[in-house]
PDB file of C-alpha atoms in Angstrom:
ATOM      1  CA  GLU A   1     110.693 102.730 110.063  1.00  0.00           C
ATOM      2  CA  VAL A   2     112.842 100.623 108.316  1.00  0.00           C
ATOM      3  CA  GLN A   3     116.049 102.067 107.972  1.00  0.00           C
ATOM      4  CA  LEU A   4     118.818 100.003 105.711  1.00  0.00           C
ATOM      5  CA  VAL A   5     121.847 102.406 104.868  1.00  0.00           C
ATOM      6  CA  GLU A   6     124.661 101.355 102.257  1.00  0.00           C
ATOM      7  CA  SER A   7     128.111 102.163 102.496  1.00  0.00           C
ATOM      8  CA  GLY A   8     131.843 101.526 101.308  1.00  0.00           C
ATOM      9  CA  GLY A   9     131.436 101.236  97.635  1.00  0.00           C
ATOM     10  CA  GLY A  10     134.359 103.111  95.182  1.00  0.00           C
ATOM     11  CA  LEU A  11     136.604 102.875  92.790  1.00  0.00           C
ATOM     12  CA  VAL A  12     138.915  99.697  92.741  1.00  0.00           C
ATOM     13  CA  GLN A  13     141.010  97.808  89.785  1.00  0.00           C
ATOM     14  CA  PRO A  14     140.662  94.619  88.863  1.00  0.00           C
ATOM     15  CA  GLY A  15     141.409  91.850  91.362  1.00  0.00           C
ATOM     16  CA  GLY A  16     140.771  94.330  94.403  1.00  0.00           C
ATOM     17  CA  SER A  17     138.440  93.922  97.587  1.00  0.00           C
ATOM     18  CA  LEU A  18     136.300  95.848  99.095  1.00  0.00           C
ATOM     19  CA  ARG A  19     133.648  95.691 102.111  1.00  0.00           C
ATOM     20  CA  LEU A  20     130.517  96.920 102.481  1.00  0.00           C
ATOM     21  CA  SER A  21     127.986  97.740 104.988  1.00  0.00           C
ATOM     22  CA  CYS A  22     124.536  98.203 105.559  1.00  0.00           C
ATOM     23  CA  ALA A  23     123.212 100.123 108.850  1.00  0.00           C
ATOM     24  CA  ALA A  24     119.658  98.747 109.517  1.00  0.00           C
ATOM     25  CA  SER A  25     118.153 100.513 112.039  1.00  0.00           C
ATOM     26  CA  GLY A  26     113.942 101.221 112.453  1.00  0.00           C
ATOM     27  CA  PHE A  27     112.839  96.704 112.722  1.00  0.00           C
ATOM     28  CA  MET A  28     114.866  93.612 114.613  1.00  0.00           C
ATOM     29  CA  PHE A  29     117.631  92.971 112.877  1.00  0.00           C
ATOM     30  CA  SER A  30     118.585  89.649 114.048  1.00  0.00           C
ATOM     31  CA  LYS A  31     114.655  87.765 113.797  1.00  0.00           C
ATOM     32  CA  ASN A  32     115.194  89.264 109.240  1.00  0.00           C
ATOM     33  CA  TRP A  33     117.285  87.184 106.623  1.00  0.00           C
ATOM     34  CA  MET A  34     118.834  90.380 104.876  1.00  0.00           C
ATOM     35  CA  SER A  35     119.884  89.963 101.700  1.00  0.00           C
ATOM     36  CA  TRP A  36     122.287  92.148  98.736  1.00  0.00           C
ATOM     37  CA  ILE A  37     121.044  92.313  95.661  1.00  0.00           C
ATOM     38  CA  ARG A  38     123.191  94.949  92.923  1.00  0.00           C
ATOM     39  CA  GLN A  39     122.031  96.756  89.669  1.00  0.00           C
ATOM     40  CA  GLY A  40     123.856  97.184  87.232  1.00  0.00           C
ATOM     41  CA  PRO A  41     124.570 100.303  84.451  1.00  0.00           C
ATOM     42  CA  GLY A  42     122.688  98.466  82.126  1.00  0.00           C
ATOM     43  CA  GLY A  43     119.126  98.936  85.003  1.00  0.00           C
ATOM     44  CA  GLY A  44     118.522  95.617  85.725  1.00  0.00           C
ATOM     45  CA  LEU A  45     118.457  93.604  89.415  1.00  0.00           C
ATOM     46  CA  GLU A  46     120.887  91.134  90.240  1.00  0.00           C
ATOM     47  CA  TRP A  47     119.945  88.849  93.560  1.00  0.00           C
ATOM     48  CA  VAL A  48     123.879  88.566  95.283  1.00  0.00           C
ATOM     49  CA  ALA A  49     122.946  86.845  97.871  1.00  0.00           C
ATOM     50  CA  ASN A  50     121.042  86.042 101.042  1.00  0.00           C
ATOM     51  CA  ILE A  51     121.339  85.425 105.084  1.00  0.00           C
ATOM     52  CA  ASN A  52     120.309  83.687 107.479  1.00  0.00           C
ATOM     53  CA  ASP A  53     118.831  85.663 110.565  1.00  0.00           C
ATOM     54  CA  ASP A  54     121.744  83.995 112.945  1.00  0.00           C
ATOM     55  CA  GLY A  55     124.389  84.319 109.893  1.00  0.00           C
ATOM     56  CA  ARG A  56     124.838  80.464 110.092  1.00  0.00           C
ATOM     57  CA  GLU A  57     123.389  80.139 105.569  1.00  0.00           C
ATOM     58  CA  THR A  58     124.110  82.079 103.542  1.00  0.00           C
ATOM     59  CA  TYR A  59     123.166  81.687 100.077  1.00  0.00           C
ATOM     60  CA  TYR A  60     125.189  83.121  96.095  1.00  0.00           C
ATOM     61  CA  VAL A  61     124.731  83.503  92.528  1.00  0.00           C
ATOM     62  CA  ASP A  62     126.390  80.928  91.523  1.00  0.00           C
ATOM     63  CA  SER A  63     129.241  84.592  89.232  1.00  0.00           C
ATOM     64  CA  VAL A  64     129.714  85.430  93.504  1.00  0.00           C
ATOM     65  CA  LYS A  65     130.515  81.932  94.462  1.00  0.00           C
ATOM     66  CA  GLY A  66     133.661  82.545  95.920  1.00  0.00           C
ATOM     67  CA  ARG A  67     134.880  85.415  95.485  1.00  0.00           C
ATOM     68  CA  PHE A  68     131.786  87.546  97.929  1.00  0.00           C
ATOM     69  CA  THR A  69     131.061  86.592 101.928  1.00  0.00           C
ATOM     70  CA  ILE A  70     127.918  87.776 103.243  1.00  0.00           C
ATOM     71  CA  SER A  71     127.901  88.025 106.808  1.00  0.00           C
ATOM     72  CA  ARG A  72     126.062  90.335 109.956  1.00  0.00           C
ATOM     73  CA  ASP A  73     126.034  92.312 113.014  1.00  0.00           C
ATOM     74  CA  ASN A  74     123.067  91.201 115.410  1.00  0.00           C
ATOM     75  CA  VAL A  75     124.802  93.767 118.148  1.00  0.00           C
ATOM     76  CA  GLN A  76     125.554  96.199 116.186  1.00  0.00           C
ATOM     77  CA  ASN A  77     122.758  95.707 113.673  1.00  0.00           C
ATOM     78  CA  THR A  78     124.985  95.786 110.215  1.00  0.00           C
ATOM     79  CA  LEU A  79     125.193  93.594 107.440  1.00  0.00           C
ATOM     80  CA  TYR A  80     128.143  92.720 105.335  1.00  0.00           C
ATOM     81  CA  LEU A  81     129.150  91.790 102.248  1.00  0.00           C
ATOM     82  CA  GLN A  82     133.255  90.971 102.003  1.00  0.00           C
ATOM     83  CA  MET A  83     133.896  91.218  97.595  1.00  0.00           C
ATOM     84  CA  ASN A  84     137.098  89.827  96.847  1.00  0.00           C
ATOM     85  CA  SER A  85     139.003  89.505  93.338  1.00  0.00           C
ATOM     86  CA  LEU A  86     136.344  92.064  91.588  1.00  0.00           C
ATOM     87  CA  ARG A  87     135.495  92.077  87.627  1.00  0.00           C
ATOM     88  CA  LEU A  88     134.360  94.791  86.218  1.00  0.00           C
ATOM     89  CA  GLU A  89     131.401  93.510  85.736  1.00  0.00           C
ATOM     90  CA  ASP A  90     130.749  93.831  89.221  1.00  0.00           C
ATOM     91  CA  THR A  91     130.705  97.057  88.095  1.00  0.00           C
ATOM     92  CA  ALA A  92     126.763  98.219  89.903  1.00  0.00           C
ATOM     93  CA  VAL A  93     125.034  99.924  92.439  1.00  0.00           C
ATOM     94  CA  TYR A  94     124.342  97.638  95.634  1.00  0.00           C
ATOM     95  CA  SER A  95     121.886  97.238  97.653  1.00  0.00           C
ATOM     96  CA  CYS A  96     121.122  95.748 100.876  1.00  0.00           C
ATOM     97  CA  ALA A  97     117.266  94.468 101.346  1.00  0.00           C
ATOM     98  CA  ARG A  98     115.733  92.555 104.310  1.00  0.00           C
ATOM     99  CA  SER A  99     113.771  89.611 103.922  1.00  0.00           C
ATOM    100  CA  GLY A 100     110.578  90.376 105.465  1.00  0.00           C
ATOM    101  CA  THR A 101     108.577  87.572 104.182  1.00  0.00           C
ATOM    102  CA  PRO A 102     109.631  83.850 102.562  1.00  0.00           C
ATOM    103  CA  GLY A 103     111.053  84.862  99.112  1.00  0.00           C
ATOM    104  CA  SER A 104     110.116  88.477  98.572  1.00  0.00           C
ATOM    105  CA  VAL A 105     112.115  91.678 100.073  1.00  0.00           C
ATOM    106  CA  ASP A 106     110.000  94.295 101.739  1.00  0.00           C
ATOM    107  CA  HIS A 107     112.683  96.844 102.542  1.00  0.00           C
ATOM    108  CA  TRP A 108     115.533  98.300 100.439  1.00  0.00           C
ATOM    109  CA  GLY A 109     118.381 100.864 100.650  1.00  0.00           C
ATOM    110  CA  GLN A 110     119.403 103.153  98.709  1.00  0.00           C
ATOM    111  CA  GLY A 111     122.515 101.439  97.842  1.00  0.00           C
ATOM    112  CA  THR A 112     126.867 101.858  97.637  1.00  0.00           C
ATOM    113  CA  LEU A 113     128.246 102.426  93.266  1.00  0.00           C
ATOM    114  CA  VAL A 114     130.749 100.178  93.374  1.00  0.00           C
ATOM    115  CA  THR A 115     132.489 100.638  89.882  1.00  0.00           C
ATOM    116  CA  VAL A 116     135.640  97.976  89.204  1.00  0.00           C
ATOM    117  CA  SER A 117     138.139  99.634  86.477  1.00  0.00           C
ATOM    118  CA  SER A 118     141.703 100.152  85.825  1.00  0.00           C
TER     119      SER A 118
ATOM    120  CA  ASP B   1     118.468  79.429  87.580  1.00  0.00           C
ATOM    121  CA  VAL B   2     115.214  80.038  86.759  1.00  0.00           C
ATOM    122  CA  VAL B   3     114.348  82.603  83.439  1.00  0.00           C
ATOM    123  CA  MET B   4     112.182  84.647  83.915  1.00  0.00           C
ATOM    124  CA  THR B   5     110.659  86.809  81.192  1.00  0.00           C
ATOM    125  CA  GLN B   6     109.016  89.720  81.234  1.00  0.00           C
ATOM    126  CA  SER B   7     106.779  91.255  78.106  1.00  0.00           C
ATOM    127  CA  PRO B   8     106.394  94.224  77.173  1.00  0.00           C
ATOM    128  CA  LEU B   9     109.319  94.672  77.986  1.00  0.00           C
ATOM    129  CA  SER B  10     108.581  99.029  77.194  1.00  0.00           C
ATOM    130  CA  LEU B  11     104.748  99.993  77.546  1.00  0.00           C
ATOM    131  CA  SER B  12     103.091 103.772  76.702  1.00  0.00           C
ATOM    132  CA  VAL B  13     100.075 104.503  78.951  1.00  0.00           C
ATOM    133  CA  THR B  14      97.262 106.912  79.286  1.00  0.00           C
ATOM    134  CA  LEU B  15      96.338 108.399  81.615  1.00  0.00           C
ATOM    135  CA  GLY B  16      92.986 106.473  83.542  1.00  0.00           C
ATOM    136  CA  GLN B  17      93.509 103.588  81.199  1.00  0.00           C
ATOM    137  CA  PRO B  18      94.294 100.367  82.529  1.00  0.00           C
ATOM    138  CA  ALA B  19      98.026  98.138  82.350  1.00  0.00           C
ATOM    139  CA  SER B  20      99.190  94.830  82.647  1.00  0.00           C
ATOM    140  CA  ILE B  21     102.379  93.035  82.637  1.00  0.00           C
ATOM    141  CA  SER B  22     103.493  89.672  82.293  1.00  0.00           C
ATOM    142  CA  CYS B  23     105.996  87.492  83.861  1.00  0.00           C
ATOM    143  CA  ARG B  24     106.818  83.849  82.901  1.00  0.00           C
ATOM    144  CA  SER B  25     108.824  81.909  84.610  1.00  0.00           C
ATOM    145  CA  SER B  26     111.253  78.821  83.085  1.00  0.00           C
ATOM    146  CA  GLN B  27     109.875  76.172  85.592  1.00  0.00           C
ATOM    147  CA  SER B  28     107.249  76.381  88.639  1.00  0.00           C
ATOM    148  CA  LEU B  29     106.990  78.567  91.432  1.00  0.00           C
ATOM    149  CA  VAL B  30     105.230  76.353  93.296  1.00  0.00           C
ATOM    150  CA  SER B  31     108.213  75.527  96.327  1.00  0.00           C
ATOM    151  CA  SER B  32     107.846  72.259  97.950  1.00  0.00           C
ATOM    152  CA  ALA B  33     105.717  73.866 100.702  1.00  0.00           C
ATOM    153  CA  GLY B  34     103.517  75.212  98.158  1.00  0.00           C
ATOM    154  CA  GLY B  35     103.428  78.806  98.127  1.00  0.00           C
ATOM    155  CA  THR B  36     104.035  80.269  95.595  1.00  0.00           C
ATOM    156  CA  TYR B  37     106.763  83.066  96.088  1.00  0.00           C
ATOM    157  CA  LEU B  38     106.201  85.297  92.750  1.00  0.00           C
ATOM    158  CA  ASN B  39     106.598  89.209  93.502  1.00  0.00           C
ATOM    159  CA  TRP B  40     106.232  92.761  91.774  1.00  0.00           C
ATOM    160  CA  PHE B  41     108.571  95.951  92.006  1.00  0.00           C
ATOM    161  CA  GLN B  42     108.262  99.489  90.873  1.00  0.00           C
ATOM    162  CA  GLN B  43     110.844 101.700  90.677  1.00  0.00           C
ATOM    163  CA  ARG B  44     110.247 105.359  90.136  1.00  0.00           C
ATOM    164  CA  PRO B  45     113.078 107.896  88.309  1.00  0.00           C
ATOM    165  CA  GLY B  46     116.631 108.039  90.015  1.00  0.00           C
ATOM    166  CA  GLN B  47     114.643 105.201  93.841  1.00  0.00           C
ATOM    167  CA  SER B  48     115.646 101.979  94.891  1.00  0.00           C
ATOM    168  CA  PRO B  49     112.494  99.509  93.857  1.00  0.00           C
ATOM    169  CA  ARG B  50     109.673  99.424  96.303  1.00  0.00           C
ATOM    170  CA  ARG B  51     108.045  96.399  96.163  1.00  0.00           C
ATOM    171  CA  LEU B  52     104.133  96.756  95.487  1.00  0.00           C
ATOM    172  CA  ILE B  53     103.262  92.827  95.755  1.00  0.00           C
ATOM    173  CA  TYR B  54     104.149  89.315  97.443  1.00  0.00           C
ATOM    174  CA  ALA B  55     103.327  85.696  97.100  1.00  0.00           C
ATOM    175  CA  VAL B  56     101.783  86.861  93.936  1.00  0.00           C
ATOM    176  CA  SER B  57      98.239  88.662  94.821  1.00  0.00           C
ATOM    177  CA  ASN B  58      99.130  89.519  98.442  1.00  0.00           C
ATOM    178  CA  ARG B  59      99.219  93.840  97.856  1.00  0.00           C
ATOM    179  CA  ASP B  60     102.146  95.637 100.387  1.00  0.00           C
ATOM    180  CA  SER B  61     100.461  98.583 102.892  1.00  0.00           C
ATOM    181  CA  GLY B  62     100.450 101.744 100.668  1.00  0.00           C
ATOM    182  CA  VAL B  63     100.643 100.311  97.813  1.00  0.00           C
ATOM    183  CA  PRO B  64      97.401 101.874  96.410  1.00  0.00           C
ATOM    184  CA  ASP B  65      94.236  98.614  95.520  1.00  0.00           C
ATOM    185  CA  ARG B  66      94.479 100.345  91.566  1.00  0.00           C
ATOM    186  CA  PHE B  67      97.673  97.896  91.414  1.00  0.00           C
ATOM    187  CA  SER B  68      97.137  93.772  91.375  1.00  0.00           C
ATOM    188  CA  GLY B  69      98.974  90.190  90.968  1.00  0.00           C
ATOM    189  CA  SER B  70      97.079  87.205  89.882  1.00  0.00           C
ATOM    190  CA  GLY B  71      98.561  84.189  88.443  1.00  0.00           C
ATOM    191  CA  SER B  72      99.790  80.923  89.467  1.00  0.00           C
ATOM    192  CA  GLY B  73     102.820  77.867  88.118  1.00  0.00           C
ATOM    193  CA  THR B  74     104.789  79.439  86.051  1.00  0.00           C
ATOM    194  CA  ASP B  75     102.296  82.894  84.465  1.00  0.00           C
ATOM    195  CA  PHE B  76     101.418  86.018  86.387  1.00  0.00           C
ATOM    196  CA  THR B  77     100.446  88.911  85.575  1.00  0.00           C
ATOM    197  CA  LEU B  78     100.489  92.408  87.297  1.00  0.00           C
ATOM    198  CA  LYS B  79      98.145  95.080  86.189  1.00  0.00           C
ATOM    199  CA  ILE B  80      97.308  98.573  87.280  1.00  0.00           C
ATOM    200  CA  SER B  81      93.766  99.494  86.815  1.00  0.00           C
ATOM    201  CA  ARG B  82      93.698 102.903  86.463  1.00  0.00           C
ATOM    202  CA  VAL B  83      97.293 104.455  85.110  1.00  0.00           C
ATOM    203  CA  GLU B  84      98.499 107.944  87.011  1.00  0.00           C
ATOM    204  CA  THR B  85     101.066 109.685  86.565  1.00  0.00           C
ATOM    205  CA  GLU B  86     103.054 108.257  89.417  1.00  0.00           C
ATOM    206  CA  ASP B  87     103.303 105.215  87.769  1.00  0.00           C
ATOM    207  CA  VAL B  88     105.798 105.877  85.775  1.00  0.00           C
ATOM    208  CA  GLY B  89     109.045 104.023  86.123  1.00  0.00           C
ATOM    209  CA  VAL B  90     110.169 100.349  85.719  1.00  0.00           C
ATOM    210  CA  TYR B  91     108.720  97.322  86.335  1.00  0.00           C
ATOM    211  CA  TYR B  92     109.996  93.748  87.685  1.00  0.00           C
ATOM    212  CA  CYS B  93     109.023  90.525  88.247  1.00  0.00           C
ATOM    213  CA  MET B  94     111.311  88.326  91.203  1.00  0.00           C
ATOM    214  CA  GLN B  95     111.362  84.690  91.716  1.00  0.00           C
ATOM    215  CA  GLY B  96     112.419  83.749  95.611  1.00  0.00           C
ATOM    216  CA  THR B  97     111.115  80.245  95.009  1.00  0.00           C
ATOM    217  CA  HIS B  98     114.043  79.345  93.850  1.00  0.00           C
ATOM    218  CA  TRP B  99     117.890  79.624  94.400  1.00  0.00           C
ATOM    219  CA  PRO B 100     119.250  81.910  93.570  1.00  0.00           C
ATOM    220  CA  TRP B 101     116.764  84.300  93.201  1.00  0.00           C
ATOM    221  CA  THR B 102     116.473  85.784  89.348  1.00  0.00           C
ATOM    222  CA  PHE B 103     114.046  89.010  88.169  1.00  0.00           C
ATOM    223  CA  GLY B 104     112.292  89.881  84.965  1.00  0.00           C
ATOM    224  CA  GLN B 105     114.623  91.941  82.615  1.00  0.00           C
ATOM    225  CA  GLY B 106     111.962  95.403  84.277  1.00  0.00           C
ATOM    226  CA  THR B 107     108.823  97.397  81.714  1.00  0.00           C
ATOM    227  CA  LYS B 108     109.195 100.941  81.222  1.00  0.00           C
ATOM    228  CA  VAL B 109     106.260 102.149  82.205  1.00  0.00           C
ATOM    229  CA  GLU B 110     105.184 105.935  80.213  1.00  0.00           C
ATOM    230  CA  ILE B 111     102.376 108.458  80.073  1.00  0.00           C
ATOM    231  CA  LYS B 112     101.894 108.077  76.582  1.00  0.00           C
TER     232      LYS B 112
END
C-alpha cells in the first residue's frame, strides 16, 4: 500500500524558514516523480513543485521560485521541501504526492499545516 | 499559466440522479507527445484529495463506474451517472500538460 507521511509543519514568522519531509513507503520511491501541492485556507489547490525520479529535474510554480527547494533522498525514501523567506500567503496545508502517471498525481499524503504569522 | 475554469461551482443533486461538472482550459491540453493530461479529483470532507480520473477518461482502480470523464482539447466533463451519499465533497480538475500544473476552483457537490 502506498503511504506518504508528511512532517515538519508549524508556525513560523514572515521571513522565516521551514523544512518539510515526506516519508514514502509501499512503492519504488526511486522510480517515481514526486510533487508538493498545497491547499490554502480558502480551500483551493495549488501545485507547488515537482521533482523527477533521480532528483536532477525540478519544476516550481512562479510564486515560490527562488524561495522553495524540492529535493529527495532515494536511499531514505524521503521527499523534502525547503521553504525560505516565507510569506503570509504561503500559509496552507502542504501535501506530498506521487506522480505515478505522466501529468498527474495518483496518491496524496494527509498533509502538514504551515502557518506563517507574526 | 493555464487557467482551469470549472462550472458550476456548486451542485445540489437528488440521490440517484445524474450530475455533470464542466472544466475548461485556457489553452489546449494536448501535449507535444499527443497525450492529454486532464485529471479529476474528489475531496471528501476532512480527507485528502483522491484521484478519480486521469488522462481525460481513465478511471482509477476502485473508482465506481458511475464516474466517467470525457472531453478533448480545452473542454472536459466529469459525469456521475447516479449520485450517492458518499459522493458528497469537492471535485477538482487539474491539468498536467503545461508547467505549472494548475487546478480548477473546485465544484462542491451536495445532496438535495
